[in-house]
Short mmCIF file of C-alpha atoms in Angstrom, two decimals:
data_model
loop_
_atom_site.label_atom_id
_atom_site.label_comp_id
_atom_site.label_asym_id
_atom_site.label_seq_id
_atom_site.Cartn_x
_atom_site.Cartn_y
_atom_site.Cartn_z
CA MET A 208 7.82 73.97 28.85
CA SER A 209 10.53 72.53 30.83
CA PRO A 210 10.07 70.09 32.98
CA PRO A 211 10.25 69.50 36.57
CA GLU A 212 12.75 68.20 38.28
CA ILE A 213 10.36 66.31 40.33
CA PHE A 214 6.92 65.06 38.79
CA ASP A 215 3.52 65.08 40.47
CA ILE A 216 2.70 62.33 38.98
CA VAL A 217 4.74 59.38 37.25
CA VAL A 218 2.77 57.80 34.48
CA TYR A 219 4.45 54.26 33.00
CA GLY A 220 2.80 52.56 30.07
CA SER A 221 1.80 53.13 26.07
CA THR A 222 -1.32 52.23 26.95
CA SER A 223 -4.97 53.32 26.78
CA GLY A 224 -5.49 53.76 30.44
CA ALA A 225 -1.85 55.57 30.27
CA VAL A 226 -3.06 58.19 27.99
CA ALA A 227 -6.89 58.02 30.35
CA THR A 228 -4.32 59.33 33.44
CA ALA A 229 -2.36 61.62 32.00
CA VAL A 230 -4.99 63.23 30.15
CA GLN A 231 -7.38 63.50 33.38
CA ALA A 232 -4.31 64.24 35.40
CA SER A 233 -2.98 67.01 33.78
CA ARG A 234 -6.61 68.74 33.71
CA LEU A 235 -5.92 68.63 37.10
CA GLY A 236 -3.18 70.94 36.85
CA ARG A 237 -0.64 68.57 37.38
CA SER A 238 2.94 68.12 36.18
CA VAL A 239 3.06 64.49 34.32
CA ALA A 240 5.95 62.09 32.83
CA LEU A 241 4.16 59.83 30.64
CA VAL A 242 7.11 57.44 30.10
CA SER A 243 5.77 55.19 27.00
CA PRO A 244 7.97 52.02 26.66
CA GLN A 245 6.69 52.26 22.82
CA GLU A 246 7.24 54.49 20.04
CA HIS A 247 2.88 54.64 19.36
CA ILE A 248 1.02 55.81 22.42
CA GLY A 249 -2.13 54.23 22.41
CA GLY A 250 -1.58 50.84 23.30
CA ILE A 251 -3.95 48.01 21.32
CA GLN A 252 -6.55 50.65 20.10
CA VAL A 253 -3.46 51.98 17.89
CA ASN A 254 -2.44 48.53 16.46
CA GLY A 255 -5.21 47.98 15.39
CA LEU A 256 -7.98 46.83 18.25
CA GLY A 257 -10.69 48.54 16.10
CA ALA A 258 -13.76 46.62 16.48
CA THR A 259 -14.14 47.78 20.04
CA ASP A 260 -16.15 45.36 22.27
CA ILE A 261 -19.14 48.11 22.74
CA ASP A 262 -22.39 46.62 22.11
CA ASN A 263 -21.25 43.57 20.10
CA GLN A 264 -22.83 40.51 21.71
CA ALA A 265 -26.36 40.15 21.28
CA GLU A 266 -27.40 39.68 25.12
CA PHE A 267 -26.89 43.02 26.15
CA GLN A 268 -25.53 46.57 25.10
CA ASN A 269 -22.62 48.06 27.63
CA SER A 270 -22.43 51.43 25.83
CA THR A 271 -24.13 52.62 28.86
CA THR A 272 -21.57 52.50 30.90
CA LEU A 273 -19.13 54.82 28.86
CA GLY A 274 -18.66 58.78 30.34
CA GLY A 275 -15.92 60.93 30.49
CA LEU A 276 -12.18 60.11 28.95
CA ASN A 277 -13.83 56.72 27.67
CA LEU A 278 -16.68 58.90 25.47
CA GLU A 279 -14.77 61.34 25.46
CA LEU A 280 -12.50 59.59 23.42
CA HIS A 281 -14.92 58.11 20.75
CA GLN A 282 -16.54 61.45 20.62
CA ARG A 283 -13.42 62.40 19.04
CA ILE A 284 -12.83 59.92 16.99
CA SER A 285 -16.68 60.39 15.59
CA ARG A 286 -15.44 63.85 15.42
CA HIS A 287 -13.07 62.81 12.13
CA TYR A 288 -15.09 60.50 10.77
CA GLY A 289 -18.23 62.93 10.20
CA ARG A 290 -21.19 60.68 12.47
CA LEU A 291 -20.59 62.90 15.95
CA ASP A 292 -24.24 63.22 15.23
CA ARG A 293 -24.78 59.87 15.23
CA LEU A 294 -22.82 58.58 18.31
CA ASN A 295 -24.73 61.14 20.14
CA GLN A 296 -27.95 60.38 19.60
CA VAL A 297 -26.94 56.63 20.24
CA VAL A 298 -25.90 57.23 23.74
CA GLU A 299 -28.36 60.32 24.70
CA GLY A 300 -31.63 57.50 23.22
CA LYS A 301 -29.16 54.79 24.96
CA LEU A 302 -29.69 52.96 21.41
CA LYS A 303 -27.42 50.21 20.84
CA ASP A 304 -25.70 50.08 17.45
CA PRO A 305 -22.07 48.93 17.57
CA ASP A 306 -21.03 50.41 14.47
CA VAL A 307 -20.57 54.00 15.95
CA TRP A 308 -17.93 52.56 17.87
CA ARG A 309 -14.98 51.26 15.80
CA PHE A 310 -12.42 52.86 13.58
CA GLU A 311 -9.06 52.84 12.28
CA ALA A 312 -5.61 52.39 13.95
CA ARG A 313 -4.51 55.05 12.61
CA VAL A 314 -6.89 57.56 13.26
CA ALA A 315 -6.84 56.17 16.61
CA GLU A 316 -3.28 57.43 17.03
CA GLN A 317 -3.80 60.88 14.87
CA VAL A 318 -6.49 61.53 17.83
CA ILE A 319 -4.58 60.70 20.60
CA ARG A 320 -1.81 61.74 19.72
CA ASP A 321 -3.85 65.26 18.85
CA TRP A 322 -5.31 64.75 22.83
CA LEU A 323 -2.32 64.36 24.62
CA ALA A 324 -0.26 67.89 22.58
CA GLU A 325 -2.92 69.65 23.75
CA ASN A 326 -1.70 68.49 27.49
CA PRO A 327 1.19 70.31 27.64
CA SER A 328 1.63 69.41 31.75
CA VAL A 329 2.14 66.31 30.11
CA THR A 330 6.37 65.70 29.37
CA ILE A 331 6.42 62.05 27.26
CA ILE A 332 9.70 60.50 27.43
CA LYS A 333 9.89 57.40 25.17
CA SER A 334 12.29 54.74 26.59
CA ARG A 335 11.66 51.08 28.28
CA LEU A 336 12.67 50.77 32.26
CA VAL A 337 16.16 49.41 32.87
CA GLU A 338 15.61 45.32 33.48
CA LYS A 339 17.63 45.54 36.79
CA ASN A 340 17.11 47.93 39.42
CA ALA A 341 15.50 50.45 38.10
CA VAL A 342 13.08 51.99 41.15
CA VAL A 343 14.86 53.68 43.80
CA LYS A 344 12.74 52.96 46.90
CA ASP A 345 12.41 54.67 49.65
CA GLY A 346 10.71 52.11 52.68
CA THR A 347 7.27 52.17 51.12
CA THR A 348 7.53 55.56 48.86
CA ILE A 349 8.92 54.62 45.59
CA LYS A 350 11.19 58.16 45.01
CA ALA A 351 12.43 57.25 40.77
CA ILE A 352 12.50 55.53 38.43
CA ARG A 353 15.53 54.25 36.41
CA LEU A 354 15.09 54.62 32.03
CA GLU A 355 16.95 52.52 29.66
CA ASN A 356 18.01 56.27 27.89
CA GLY A 357 19.89 56.87 31.02
CA GLN A 358 17.52 58.99 32.31
CA SER A 359 16.30 59.13 36.08
CA ILE A 360 12.01 60.02 36.73
CA SER A 361 11.67 61.21 39.77
CA GLY A 362 8.02 62.00 40.87
CA LYS A 363 5.75 61.90 43.73
CA ILE A 364 3.40 59.52 42.57
CA PHE A 365 3.83 56.86 40.38
CA VAL A 366 1.13 55.30 38.24
CA GLU A 367 1.01 51.40 36.77
CA ALA A 368 -0.32 51.92 33.26
CA SER A 369 1.41 48.90 31.59
CA TYR A 370 -0.23 45.77 30.01
CA GLU A 371 2.36 43.21 32.01
CA GLY A 372 2.60 45.03 35.19
CA ASP A 373 6.96 46.16 35.08
CA LEU A 374 6.51 48.70 37.16
CA LEU A 375 4.47 46.48 39.92
CA ALA A 376 7.42 44.10 40.09
CA ALA A 377 10.09 46.45 39.90
CA SER A 378 8.76 48.20 42.41
CA ARG A 379 8.57 45.23 44.33
CA ILE A 380 5.14 45.09 45.13
CA THR A 381 3.10 41.55 45.41
CA TRP A 382 1.90 40.03 42.08
CA THR A 383 0.78 36.57 40.62
CA LEU A 384 0.42 35.23 37.27
CA GLY A 385 -1.19 32.44 35.36
CA ARG A 386 -4.63 31.12 37.09
CA GLU A 387 -5.66 30.54 40.53
CA SER A 388 -6.70 27.08 41.28
CA SER A 389 -11.02 26.56 41.49
CA ALA A 390 -10.00 26.12 45.41
CA THR A 391 -7.90 29.17 45.96
CA TYR A 392 -11.09 32.18 45.66
CA SER A 393 -13.82 30.06 45.27
CA GLU A 394 -14.32 30.11 41.76
CA SER A 395 -15.97 27.82 39.24
CA LEU A 396 -13.77 28.58 35.82
CA ALA A 397 -10.68 28.83 37.60
CA GLY A 398 -7.66 26.31 36.32
CA VAL A 399 -8.17 23.50 34.77
CA ARG A 400 -11.27 23.73 32.71
CA ALA A 401 -13.37 20.27 32.71
CA GLU A 402 -14.66 21.53 29.77
CA THR A 403 -13.97 24.10 27.09
CA LEU A 404 -16.63 24.22 24.83
CA TYR A 405 -15.84 27.72 22.96
CA ARG A 406 -13.82 28.12 20.17
CA GLN A 407 -13.09 24.03 20.56
CA ILE A 408 -11.91 21.03 17.49
CA ASP A 409 -14.49 19.15 16.54
CA VAL A 410 -13.41 17.18 14.39
CA ASP A 411 -11.34 13.95 14.84
CA ILE A 412 -7.07 14.78 14.58
CA ASP A 413 -4.47 12.75 13.68
CA PRO A 414 -2.25 14.71 16.12
CA TYR A 415 1.41 12.87 14.84
CA LEU A 416 3.62 14.67 12.61
CA THR A 417 3.89 10.63 11.38
CA PRO A 418 0.11 9.52 11.81
CA GLY A 419 -0.60 6.64 13.88
CA ASP A 420 3.71 6.93 14.76
CA THR A 421 3.07 8.40 18.64
CA SER A 422 6.87 8.03 18.98
CA SER A 423 7.25 10.26 15.71
CA GLY A 424 6.24 13.75 17.76
CA LEU A 425 3.39 16.47 18.27
CA LEU A 426 2.78 18.18 15.52
CA TYR A 427 3.84 22.21 15.96
CA GLY A 428 1.18 24.30 17.90
CA ILE A 429 0.33 20.77 20.28
CA SER A 430 1.83 21.31 23.95
CA PRO A 431 2.29 16.89 25.30
CA GLU A 432 2.15 18.66 28.27
CA PRO A 433 -0.69 16.42 30.12
CA PHE A 434 -4.23 17.50 30.57
CA GLY A 435 -4.05 17.77 34.42
CA GLN A 436 -7.05 17.57 37.20
CA PRO A 437 -9.88 20.02 36.46
CA GLY A 438 -9.42 23.19 38.96
CA ALA A 439 -6.45 23.47 39.74
CA GLY A 440 -4.16 26.17 39.19
CA ASP A 441 -1.24 25.99 36.28
CA ALA A 442 1.45 29.19 34.91
CA HIS A 443 -0.50 29.62 31.59
CA LEU A 444 -2.20 32.34 30.55
CA GLN A 445 -4.53 32.92 27.64
CA SER A 446 -3.11 33.39 24.17
CA TYR A 447 -2.10 36.41 23.28
CA SER A 448 -2.95 37.45 19.03
CA TYR A 449 -2.32 40.15 16.93
CA ARG A 450 -5.16 42.45 16.14
CA LEU A 451 -4.31 42.65 12.25
CA PRO A 452 -6.42 45.25 9.92
CA LEU A 453 -6.70 44.21 6.77
CA THR A 454 -8.30 45.73 3.32
CA ASP A 455 -10.45 43.99 -0.10
CA ASP A 456 -9.78 47.67 -1.44
CA PRO A 457 -7.25 47.51 -4.52
CA ALA A 458 -5.93 51.22 -3.55
CA ASN A 459 -5.16 50.42 -0.69
CA ARG A 460 -4.55 46.87 -0.28
CA ILE A 461 -1.18 45.41 0.01
CA PRO A 462 -1.66 41.90 -1.67
CA LEU A 463 -0.89 38.42 0.61
CA THR A 464 2.80 37.00 0.12
CA GLU A 465 4.77 34.06 1.23
CA PRO A 466 6.37 35.88 3.94
CA GLU A 467 9.90 34.90 5.17
CA GLY A 468 10.44 31.88 6.90
CA TYR A 469 7.28 30.46 6.23
CA ASP A 470 7.32 26.58 7.04
CA PRO A 471 4.65 24.70 5.99
CA ALA A 472 5.16 22.00 8.59
CA HIS A 473 3.71 24.36 10.98
CA PHE A 474 0.50 23.77 9.37
CA GLU A 475 -0.07 20.39 9.57
CA LEU A 476 -2.93 20.94 11.96
CA HIS A 477 -4.87 23.06 10.28
CA ARG A 478 -4.83 21.18 6.58
CA ARG A 479 -5.69 17.79 8.61
CA PHE A 480 -8.13 19.59 10.67
CA ALA A 481 -9.98 21.42 6.61
CA ARG A 482 -9.40 17.54 5.16
CA ALA A 483 -11.10 16.32 8.78
CA GLY A 484 -13.83 18.99 7.85
CA GLY A 485 -13.07 22.22 10.25
CA GLU A 486 -14.24 25.16 8.97
CA PHE A 487 -12.13 28.56 8.88
CA TYR A 488 -14.15 31.95 8.93
CA ALA A 489 -13.56 33.99 6.32
CA PRO A 490 -13.16 38.08 6.78
CA LYS A 491 -15.05 40.78 7.55
CA LYS A 492 -15.62 44.04 6.83
CA ARG A 493 -16.77 45.86 9.86
CA LEU A 494 -14.31 48.85 10.43
CA PRO A 495 -14.31 51.98 8.49
CA GLY A 496 -12.46 52.62 5.18
CA GLY A 497 -13.51 48.69 4.31
CA LYS A 498 -11.23 47.23 6.68
CA THR A 499 -11.18 44.34 9.08
CA ASP A 500 -9.40 43.27 11.38
CA LEU A 501 -8.29 40.16 13.00
CA ILE A 502 -9.43 38.78 16.94
CA GLY A 503 -7.49 35.46 17.45
CA SER A 504 -10.99 33.76 18.56
CA GLU A 505 -12.65 33.38 14.83
CA GLY A 506 -12.86 29.86 14.64
CA ALA A 507 -10.93 26.56 16.41
CA LEU A 508 -7.84 27.11 14.61
CA SER A 509 -7.03 31.14 14.67
CA THR A 510 -4.20 33.75 15.13
CA ASP A 511 -4.15 32.99 18.54
CA LEU A 512 -0.99 31.08 19.40
CA LEU A 513 -1.80 28.98 21.92
CA GLY A 514 0.88 28.36 24.94
CA MET A 515 3.09 30.56 23.17
CA ASN A 516 3.48 33.74 25.55
CA ASP A 517 3.37 32.19 28.57
CA GLU A 518 7.19 33.52 29.55
CA TRP A 519 5.90 36.67 28.01
CA PRO A 520 5.11 38.94 31.46
CA VAL A 521 8.68 37.87 32.58
CA ALA A 522 10.79 37.34 29.71
CA SER A 523 14.11 39.74 28.59
CA TYR A 524 13.19 42.10 26.98
CA GLU A 525 15.30 39.64 24.41
CA GLY A 526 12.29 37.54 24.92
CA ARG A 527 9.74 39.05 24.01
CA LYS A 528 11.07 40.02 21.17
CA ARG A 529 11.32 36.91 20.08
CA ILE A 530 7.75 36.15 20.83
CA LEU A 531 6.92 38.82 18.48
CA GLU A 532 9.29 37.54 16.19
CA GLU A 533 7.63 34.41 16.59
CA THR A 534 3.79 35.46 16.29
CA ALA A 535 4.65 37.51 13.86
CA ARG A 536 5.63 34.71 11.43
CA PHE A 537 2.47 32.92 12.78
CA THR A 538 0.04 35.38 11.81
CA LYS A 539 1.48 36.05 8.54
CA GLY A 540 2.40 32.48 7.18
CA PHE A 541 -1.38 31.72 8.42
CA LEU A 542 -2.75 34.15 6.15
CA TRP A 543 -0.20 32.28 3.88
CA PHE A 544 -1.62 29.27 3.69
CA LEU A 545 -6.14 30.43 4.24
CA ALA A 546 -5.24 32.35 0.67
CA THR A 547 -3.22 29.48 -0.66
CA ASP A 548 -3.71 25.82 0.10
CA GLU A 549 -5.19 23.75 -0.98
CA ALA A 550 -6.59 21.56 1.27
CA VAL A 551 -8.38 24.84 3.04
CA PRO A 552 -11.43 24.94 0.40
CA GLU A 553 -11.76 26.80 -2.54
CA PRO A 554 -14.79 29.39 -1.54
CA ILE A 555 -12.39 30.32 1.32
CA ARG A 556 -9.11 30.62 -0.43
CA ARG A 557 -10.42 33.04 -2.30
CA GLU A 558 -12.23 34.91 0.09
CA TRP A 559 -9.54 35.69 2.08
CA SER A 560 -6.50 36.42 -1.47
CA ARG A 561 -9.50 39.00 -2.02
CA PHE A 562 -7.32 40.91 1.31
CA GLY A 563 -4.50 42.18 1.96
CA TYR A 564 -2.42 44.62 4.37
CA CYS A 565 -3.21 48.43 4.19
CA ARG A 566 -0.71 50.89 3.14
CA ASP A 567 -2.17 53.56 5.18
CA GLU A 568 -1.42 51.16 8.44
CA PHE A 569 1.89 51.28 10.41
CA PRO A 570 3.74 52.04 7.49
CA ASP A 571 7.05 51.99 9.21
CA ASN A 572 6.45 48.41 10.36
CA GLY A 573 5.81 46.94 7.15
CA HIS A 574 1.80 47.75 7.03
CA PHE A 575 2.25 45.26 10.39
CA PRO A 576 0.87 45.61 14.20
CA TYR A 577 3.71 47.20 16.85
CA GLU A 578 2.54 45.33 19.59
CA LEU A 579 0.96 42.15 20.27
CA TYR A 580 -2.35 42.10 22.43
CA VAL A 581 -0.69 40.99 25.45
CA ARG A 582 -4.63 39.91 27.38
CA ASP A 583 -3.53 38.42 30.55
CA ALA A 584 -0.09 39.22 32.60
CA ARG A 585 0.84 39.69 35.82
CA ARG A 586 -2.06 40.98 38.31
CA MET A 587 -1.08 42.94 41.24
CA VAL A 588 -2.32 41.15 44.32
CA SER A 589 -3.94 43.25 47.29
CA ASP A 590 -6.03 43.57 50.15
CA TYR A 591 -9.18 43.26 48.03
CA ILE A 592 -9.20 40.96 44.95
CA VAL A 593 -11.60 41.15 41.64
CA THR A 594 -12.40 37.11 41.27
CA GLU A 595 -15.73 35.47 39.73
CA ALA A 596 -18.08 36.34 43.13
CA THR A 597 -17.52 40.22 42.05
CA ALA A 598 -18.85 39.47 38.53
CA SER A 599 -21.44 36.88 39.70
CA GLN A 600 -25.21 37.76 40.00
CA ASP A 601 -25.83 36.10 42.63
CA GLY A 602 -22.45 36.71 44.48
CA ALA A 603 -20.28 39.55 46.41
CA PRO A 604 -22.81 42.87 47.19
CA GLU A 605 -21.76 45.48 45.25
CA VAL A 606 -18.74 47.28 46.59
CA PRO A 607 -19.03 50.66 48.64
CA ASP A 608 -16.30 52.04 46.78
CA PRO A 609 -16.70 51.69 42.77
CA VAL A 610 -14.88 54.22 40.30
CA ALA A 611 -15.65 52.30 37.18
CA VAL A 612 -18.74 49.54 36.07
CA ALA A 613 -17.41 46.53 34.54
CA TYR A 614 -19.96 45.53 31.74
CA TRP A 615 -18.26 42.38 30.19
CA PRO A 616 -18.55 38.59 30.75
CA THR A 617 -15.54 36.66 32.29
CA ASP A 618 -13.86 36.28 29.14
CA THR A 619 -10.03 34.55 28.68
CA HIS A 620 -9.01 33.14 25.43
CA SER A 621 -7.99 29.27 25.50
CA VAL A 622 -4.59 28.99 27.42
CA ARG A 623 -3.40 25.71 25.48
CA ARG A 624 -3.90 23.40 22.56
CA ILE A 625 -2.84 19.20 23.44
CA LEU A 626 -4.03 15.87 23.58
CA ARG A 627 -7.28 14.61 26.39
CA ASP A 628 -8.00 11.36 25.80
CA GLY A 629 -6.26 11.02 22.73
CA ARG A 630 -8.27 14.14 20.62
CA VAL A 631 -6.38 17.16 20.16
CA HIS A 632 -8.12 20.07 22.25
CA ASN A 633 -8.13 23.26 23.64
CA GLU A 634 -8.60 24.21 26.61
CA GLY A 635 -9.14 26.78 28.45
CA PHE A 636 -11.86 29.45 26.61
CA ILE A 637 -14.24 31.20 29.05
CA PHE A 638 -17.05 32.97 27.76
CA LYS A 639 -20.36 33.07 29.36
CA ASP A 640 -20.24 29.68 29.60
CA GLY A 641 -23.04 29.19 31.68
CA HIS A 642 -22.07 32.12 34.11
CA ARG A 643 -24.59 34.28 35.24
CA TRP A 644 -22.29 37.20 35.28
CA ARG A 645 -23.19 40.26 35.89
CA PRO A 646 -21.88 44.34 35.53
CA PHE A 647 -20.19 45.46 38.37
CA GLY A 648 -18.14 47.98 40.11
CA ILE A 649 -14.66 47.98 39.82
CA ALA A 650 -13.23 48.65 43.33
CA TYR A 651 -11.09 51.84 44.27
CA ARG A 652 -9.06 49.27 46.67
CA ALA A 653 -8.27 46.33 43.41
CA LEU A 654 -5.65 49.39 42.56
CA VAL A 655 -3.45 49.96 44.97
CA PRO A 656 -1.49 47.76 46.84
CA ARG A 657 -1.01 46.51 50.33
CA ARG A 658 0.70 49.52 52.51
CA GLU A 659 3.02 48.12 53.71
CA GLU A 660 4.56 47.79 50.29
CA ALA A 661 3.91 51.32 48.42
CA GLY A 662 2.13 54.26 49.53
CA ASN A 663 3.11 56.47 46.48
CA LEU A 664 1.27 53.76 43.57
CA VAL A 665 -1.78 53.25 41.85
CA SER A 666 -2.03 50.08 39.30
CA VAL A 667 -4.38 51.50 36.08
CA THR A 668 -4.37 48.10 33.87
CA CYS A 669 -3.06 45.41 36.15
CA PRO A 670 -5.26 45.10 39.16
CA SER A 671 -5.87 43.47 42.11
CA SER A 672 -7.34 40.24 40.48
CA SER A 673 -8.14 36.85 39.50
CA HIS A 674 -7.59 35.19 36.62
CA VAL A 675 -11.01 34.90 36.13
CA GLY A 676 -12.22 38.54 37.61
CA TYR A 677 -9.21 39.90 34.81
CA GLY A 678 -11.52 38.11 32.46
CA ALA A 679 -14.65 40.74 33.17
CA VAL A 680 -12.03 43.95 33.62
CA ARG A 681 -9.03 44.06 30.54
CA LEU A 682 -11.20 45.97 28.40
CA GLU A 683 -10.32 49.27 26.79
CA HIS A 684 -12.84 51.20 27.52
CA GLN A 685 -12.86 50.18 30.85
CA PHE A 686 -9.07 51.01 30.86
CA TYR A 687 -9.76 54.89 30.55
CA ALA A 688 -12.25 54.65 33.60
CA LEU A 689 -10.00 53.49 35.64
CA GLY A 690 -7.39 55.61 34.12
CA GLN A 691 -9.90 58.39 34.84
CA ALA A 692 -10.20 57.48 38.21
CA CYS A 693 -6.33 57.21 39.29
CA ALA A 694 -5.33 60.36 38.09
CA ASN A 695 -8.05 61.89 40.41
CA ALA A 696 -6.97 60.18 43.54
CA CYS A 697 -3.99 60.93 42.67
CA ASP A 698 -4.33 64.73 42.53
CA ILE A 699 -6.33 64.36 46.01
CA ALA A 700 -3.20 62.60 47.17
CA LEU A 701 -1.47 65.11 46.89
CA GLU A 702 -4.10 68.20 48.21
CA LYS A 703 -3.94 66.38 50.53
CA GLY A 704 -0.50 64.90 51.45
CA VAL A 705 -1.35 60.88 51.64
CA GLY A 706 -1.59 57.77 50.46
CA MET A 707 -2.75 56.59 48.10
CA GLN A 708 -4.37 53.94 50.18
CA GLU A 709 -5.63 56.69 52.07
CA VAL A 710 -7.89 58.99 49.43
CA PRO A 711 -11.44 58.88 50.68
CA TYR A 712 -13.76 58.17 48.27
CA GLU A 713 -16.71 60.68 48.44
CA PRO A 714 -14.75 63.34 47.17
CA LEU A 715 -13.36 60.95 44.78
CA ARG A 716 -17.06 59.99 43.37
CA GLU A 717 -17.85 63.23 43.75
CA ARG A 718 -15.08 64.54 41.08
CA LEU A 719 -15.58 61.66 38.83
CA LEU A 720 -19.66 61.77 38.80
CA LYS A 721 -18.82 65.46 37.65
CA GLN A 722 -16.31 64.52 34.87
CA GLY A 723 -19.19 62.14 33.74
CA VAL A 724 -17.76 58.55 34.96
CA ILE A 725 -20.66 55.96 35.73
CA LEU A 726 -20.45 54.23 38.26
CA ASP A 727 -23.50 52.82 39.27
CA ALA A 728 -23.66 49.66 38.32
CA SER A 729 -27.30 49.02 38.58
CA SER A 730 -28.13 51.75 35.79
CA VAL A 731 -26.62 50.07 32.92
CA GLY A 732 -28.96 47.39 32.55
CA VAL A 733 -28.65 43.62 32.83
CA PRO A 734 -27.63 40.62 30.39
CA SER A 735 -30.29 38.85 29.24
CA PHE A 736 -29.95 34.92 29.53
CA GLY A 737 -31.61 32.54 27.44
CA ASP A 738 -33.59 30.73 30.45
CA GLU A 739 -35.82 33.91 31.35
#
């Protein structure tokens, strides 16, 4: 099939949301350009995030929100593993079994590749936006995007489905970055955290290069930035990391080796942490194929490289490459440190030395993931904003235009490692924190920009939300639901000849329900709090 001169829908991104949008739009008979800035399509799910955030917490069961394409993805994956009957049993009986939602990166990529191939009206174009003047716009109408490969892709509707929000920025849509102050949207969890309890450093560590000498400078990984005022906003992002799968299967294991450029001084903080009695985590196999994946928040000191990725969303492509490489060096070095450094307790060293890189994962990249887990980047600012109140039991009323249900706490990893009252302090982690949160409907209005900025753009992965609100939205299976919703909204807009802001909700709702999407937040259960 020859691609059209003007596509009905142009999707920019390599993420799960991009996949869902493209698949659903194709099923609706639309011509789709899936413009992937990455060679490997599927986002963090094909880069190691196999231990999903589905039914993995004791306090709640969020598999009740899966339907439509996000459920279909897992059915396809389960068919590969020969566990489809068990998955269907779990879904039909509303049972809680986190293992049926877990998978290997290589399997996810193959399933997604096959899925896209079933939809011939999807034209896959692998190229990034040019870094300047990437969007051709006539008033509030986007006409085309310009790519590094020299192509100009014209379309009727454009979909932001990257983690970074690059299309939003290039389209001159209002966006924000970092943490709002607590006063901006009256959010108790916003801005600098008065107390960060989760994954906190609970031992005394001398933070200076020369112990006791404040003039010698701080150890690697500690920022000289002052603590600041609780509740104040700033430009910090939650930390990124690699979701690196490892294995202890001798037939599939590539042993850990000292990485090129390894600098023992980068782990002096970790050495002192261990000597002060701090505890490192041990790997736990939880994926098919006898694998584990590194979450980034396994302990107070982990593969999260706090404060090192703040520039990622607005950096040049070369700048992102530097951050990517520095984070990879740190991650490989941290594993080598855990497996070999005498400061690490011997039982922990022994456990880590049993594990290694997976021979069957990422064979064209040294068995290391292609992408970082970009947990937080640009967020659109529109007429409706998802905030802490949206996710709070005593907060805002349920929205009248839900297109998906978010069922996850407001979850953001720490943003920086600083000194507070002379102690090394991880600042910014939000996870539960006594917040009485709830499942909630994600409003369609959060996916469309202001009408005066663009009438033919919709955002799957960078919805209009605060830093705190986005923490409850940013899960991969929820991006699938939002992608499916956006594809249907695009189809309705094209049918009726209206802008994305004028898409009538009732026809959209009817379609999504018919496609199996869960829209009623009151039907999925509620989290259990310890005092109840």
